[in-house]
PDB file of C-alpha atoms in Angstrom:
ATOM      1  CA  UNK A 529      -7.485 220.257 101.582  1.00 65.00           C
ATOM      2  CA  UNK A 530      -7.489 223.051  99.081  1.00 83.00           C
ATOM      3  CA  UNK A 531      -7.822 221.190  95.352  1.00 92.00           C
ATOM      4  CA  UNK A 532      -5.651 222.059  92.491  1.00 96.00           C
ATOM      5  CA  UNK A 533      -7.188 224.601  89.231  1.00 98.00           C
ATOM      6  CA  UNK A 534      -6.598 222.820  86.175  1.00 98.00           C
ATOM      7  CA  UNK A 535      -7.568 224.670  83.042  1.00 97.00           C
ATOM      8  CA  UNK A 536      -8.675 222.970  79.662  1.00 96.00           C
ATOM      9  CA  UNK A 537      -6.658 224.853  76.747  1.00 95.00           C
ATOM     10  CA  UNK A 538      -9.732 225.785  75.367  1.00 94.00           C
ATOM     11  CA  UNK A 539     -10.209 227.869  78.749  1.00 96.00           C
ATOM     12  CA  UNK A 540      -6.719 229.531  78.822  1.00 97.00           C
ATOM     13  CA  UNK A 541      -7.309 230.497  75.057  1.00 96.00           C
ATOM     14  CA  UNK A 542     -10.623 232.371  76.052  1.00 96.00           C
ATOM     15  CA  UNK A 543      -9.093 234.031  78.780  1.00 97.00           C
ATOM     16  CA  UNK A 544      -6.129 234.930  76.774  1.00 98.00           C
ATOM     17  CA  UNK A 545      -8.225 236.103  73.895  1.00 97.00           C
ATOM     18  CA  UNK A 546     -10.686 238.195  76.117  1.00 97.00           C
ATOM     19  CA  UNK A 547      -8.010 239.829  77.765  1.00 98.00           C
ATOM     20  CA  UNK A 548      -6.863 240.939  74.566  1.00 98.00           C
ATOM     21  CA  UNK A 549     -10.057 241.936  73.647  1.00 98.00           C
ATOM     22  CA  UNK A 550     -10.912 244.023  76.547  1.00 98.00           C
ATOM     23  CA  UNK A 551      -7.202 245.854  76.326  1.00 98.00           C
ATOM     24  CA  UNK A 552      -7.803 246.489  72.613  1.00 98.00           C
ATOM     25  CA  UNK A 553     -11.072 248.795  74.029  1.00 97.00           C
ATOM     26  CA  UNK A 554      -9.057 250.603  76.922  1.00 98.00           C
ATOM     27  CA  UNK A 555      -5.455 250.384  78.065  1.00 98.00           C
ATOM     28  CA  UNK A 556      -5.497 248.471  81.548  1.00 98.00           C
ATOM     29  CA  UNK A 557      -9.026 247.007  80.863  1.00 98.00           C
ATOM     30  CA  UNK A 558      -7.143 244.029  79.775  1.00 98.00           C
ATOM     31  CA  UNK A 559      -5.053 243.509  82.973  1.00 98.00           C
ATOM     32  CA  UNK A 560      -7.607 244.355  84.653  1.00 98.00           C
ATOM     33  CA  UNK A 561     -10.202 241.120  83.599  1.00 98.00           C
ATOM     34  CA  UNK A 562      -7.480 238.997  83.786  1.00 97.00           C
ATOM     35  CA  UNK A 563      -6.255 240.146  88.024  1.00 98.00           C
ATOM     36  CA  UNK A 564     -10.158 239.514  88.114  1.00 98.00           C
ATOM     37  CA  UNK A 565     -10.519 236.594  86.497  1.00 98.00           C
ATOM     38  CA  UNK A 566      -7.220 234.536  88.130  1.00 97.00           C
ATOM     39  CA  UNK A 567      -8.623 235.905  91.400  1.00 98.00           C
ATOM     40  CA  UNK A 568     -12.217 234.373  91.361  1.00 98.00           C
ATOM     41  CA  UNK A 569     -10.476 231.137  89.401  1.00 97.00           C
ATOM     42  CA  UNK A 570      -8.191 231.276  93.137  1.00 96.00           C
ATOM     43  CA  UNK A 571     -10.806 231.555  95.317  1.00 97.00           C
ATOM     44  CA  UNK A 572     -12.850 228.231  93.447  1.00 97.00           C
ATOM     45  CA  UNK A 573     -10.997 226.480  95.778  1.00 96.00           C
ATOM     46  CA  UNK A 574     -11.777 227.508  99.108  1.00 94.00           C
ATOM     47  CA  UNK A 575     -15.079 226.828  98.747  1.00 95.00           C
ATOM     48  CA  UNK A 576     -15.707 225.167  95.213  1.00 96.00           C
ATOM     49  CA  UNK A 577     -19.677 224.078  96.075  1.00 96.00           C
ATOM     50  CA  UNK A 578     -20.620 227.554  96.818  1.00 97.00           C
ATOM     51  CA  UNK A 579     -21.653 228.727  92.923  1.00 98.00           C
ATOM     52  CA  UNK A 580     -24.951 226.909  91.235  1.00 97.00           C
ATOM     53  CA  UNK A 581     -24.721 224.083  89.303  1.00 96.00           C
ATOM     54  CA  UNK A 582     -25.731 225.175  85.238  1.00 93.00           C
ATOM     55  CA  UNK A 583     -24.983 221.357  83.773  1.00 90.00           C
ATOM     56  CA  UNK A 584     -24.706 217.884  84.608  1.00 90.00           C
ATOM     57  CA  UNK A 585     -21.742 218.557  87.307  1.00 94.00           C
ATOM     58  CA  UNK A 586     -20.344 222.054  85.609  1.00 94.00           C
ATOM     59  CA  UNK A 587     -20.941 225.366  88.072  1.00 96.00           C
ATOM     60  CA  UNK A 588     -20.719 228.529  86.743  1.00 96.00           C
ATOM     61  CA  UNK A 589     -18.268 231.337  89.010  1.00 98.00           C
ATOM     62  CA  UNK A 590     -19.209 235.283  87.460  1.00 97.00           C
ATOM     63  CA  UNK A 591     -16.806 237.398  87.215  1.00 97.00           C
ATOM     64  CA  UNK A 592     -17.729 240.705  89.017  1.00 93.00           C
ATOM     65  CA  UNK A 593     -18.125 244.101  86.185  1.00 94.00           C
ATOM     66  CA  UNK A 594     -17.434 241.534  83.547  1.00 97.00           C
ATOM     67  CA  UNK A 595     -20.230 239.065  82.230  1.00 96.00           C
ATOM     68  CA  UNK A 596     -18.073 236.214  81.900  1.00 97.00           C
ATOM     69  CA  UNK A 597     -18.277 232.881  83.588  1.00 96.00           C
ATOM     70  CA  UNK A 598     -15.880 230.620  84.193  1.00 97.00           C
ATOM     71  CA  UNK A 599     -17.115 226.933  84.131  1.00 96.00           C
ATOM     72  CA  UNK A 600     -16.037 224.072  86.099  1.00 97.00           C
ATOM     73  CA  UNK A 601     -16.378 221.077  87.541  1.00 97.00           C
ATOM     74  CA  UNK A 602     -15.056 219.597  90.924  1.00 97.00           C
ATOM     75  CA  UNK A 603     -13.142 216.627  90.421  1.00 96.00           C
ATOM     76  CA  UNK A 604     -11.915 213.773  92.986  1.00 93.00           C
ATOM     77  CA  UNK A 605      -8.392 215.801  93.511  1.00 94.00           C
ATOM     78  CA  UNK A 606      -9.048 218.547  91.594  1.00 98.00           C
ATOM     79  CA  UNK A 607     -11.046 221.390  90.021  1.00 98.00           C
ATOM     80  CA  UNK A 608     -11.365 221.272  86.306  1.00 98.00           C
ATOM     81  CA  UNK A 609     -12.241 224.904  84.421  1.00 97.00           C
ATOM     82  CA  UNK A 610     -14.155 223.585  81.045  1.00 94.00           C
ATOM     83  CA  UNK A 611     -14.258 227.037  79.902  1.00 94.00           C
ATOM     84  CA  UNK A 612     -13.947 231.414  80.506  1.00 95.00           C
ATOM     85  CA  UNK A 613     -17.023 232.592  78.472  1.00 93.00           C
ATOM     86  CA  UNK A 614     -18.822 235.589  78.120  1.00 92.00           C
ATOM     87  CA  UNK A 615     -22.411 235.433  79.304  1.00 86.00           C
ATOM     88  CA  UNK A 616     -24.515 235.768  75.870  1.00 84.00           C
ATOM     89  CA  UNK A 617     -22.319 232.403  74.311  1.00 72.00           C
ATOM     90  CA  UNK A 618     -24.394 229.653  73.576  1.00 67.00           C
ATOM     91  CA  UNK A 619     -23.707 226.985  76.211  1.00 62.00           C
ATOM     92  CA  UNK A 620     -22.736 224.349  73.892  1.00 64.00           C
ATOM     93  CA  UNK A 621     -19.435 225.724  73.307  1.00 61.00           C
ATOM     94  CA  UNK A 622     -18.481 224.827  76.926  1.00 58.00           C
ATOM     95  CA  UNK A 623     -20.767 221.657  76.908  1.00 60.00           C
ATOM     96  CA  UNK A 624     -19.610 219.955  74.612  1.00 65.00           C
ATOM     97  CA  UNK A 625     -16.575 219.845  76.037  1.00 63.00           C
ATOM     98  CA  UNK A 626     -17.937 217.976  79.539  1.00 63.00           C
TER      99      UNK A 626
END
């Protein structure tokens, strides 16, 4: 059974606001990050143990060319994504939220 992705708002907002950010430097970068990001976020499912655990319960997926992470836990019926962040963040932005 493949779980559901369920985003905190917090986590949409980030990747919403790094898309921006990253189409702001180069036209396409943008779309680009995001394809990437909604990709790795769709293939959590299929195997959602396979990336390291970084808190508590939360794993961390990278996004390949970009250093972001997306954050998440695995749930009884579902996968829940704490947070998109880039790499140099301090961690209590996403753990705070756990």
């Amino acid at each position: 059974m493949t779980l559901e992705i369920r985003l905190r708002e917090e986590a949409t907002e980030e990747l919403a606001k790094a898309a921006s950010w990253y189409e702001r430097q180069l036209s396409g970068l943008g779309q680009e990050f995001l394809d990437m990001a909604l990709a790795l976020l769709e293939s959590i499912p299929e195997n959602p143990t396979q990336y390291p655990i970084v808190h508590k319960v939360v794993r961390r997926a990278l996004l390949p060319r970009f250093p972001f992470g997306i954050y998440y836990s695995i749930e009884e019926n579902f996968i829940l994504v704490y947070g998109v962040m880039h790499a140099s963040r301090n961690p209590s932005r996403w753990q705070d939220r756990t």
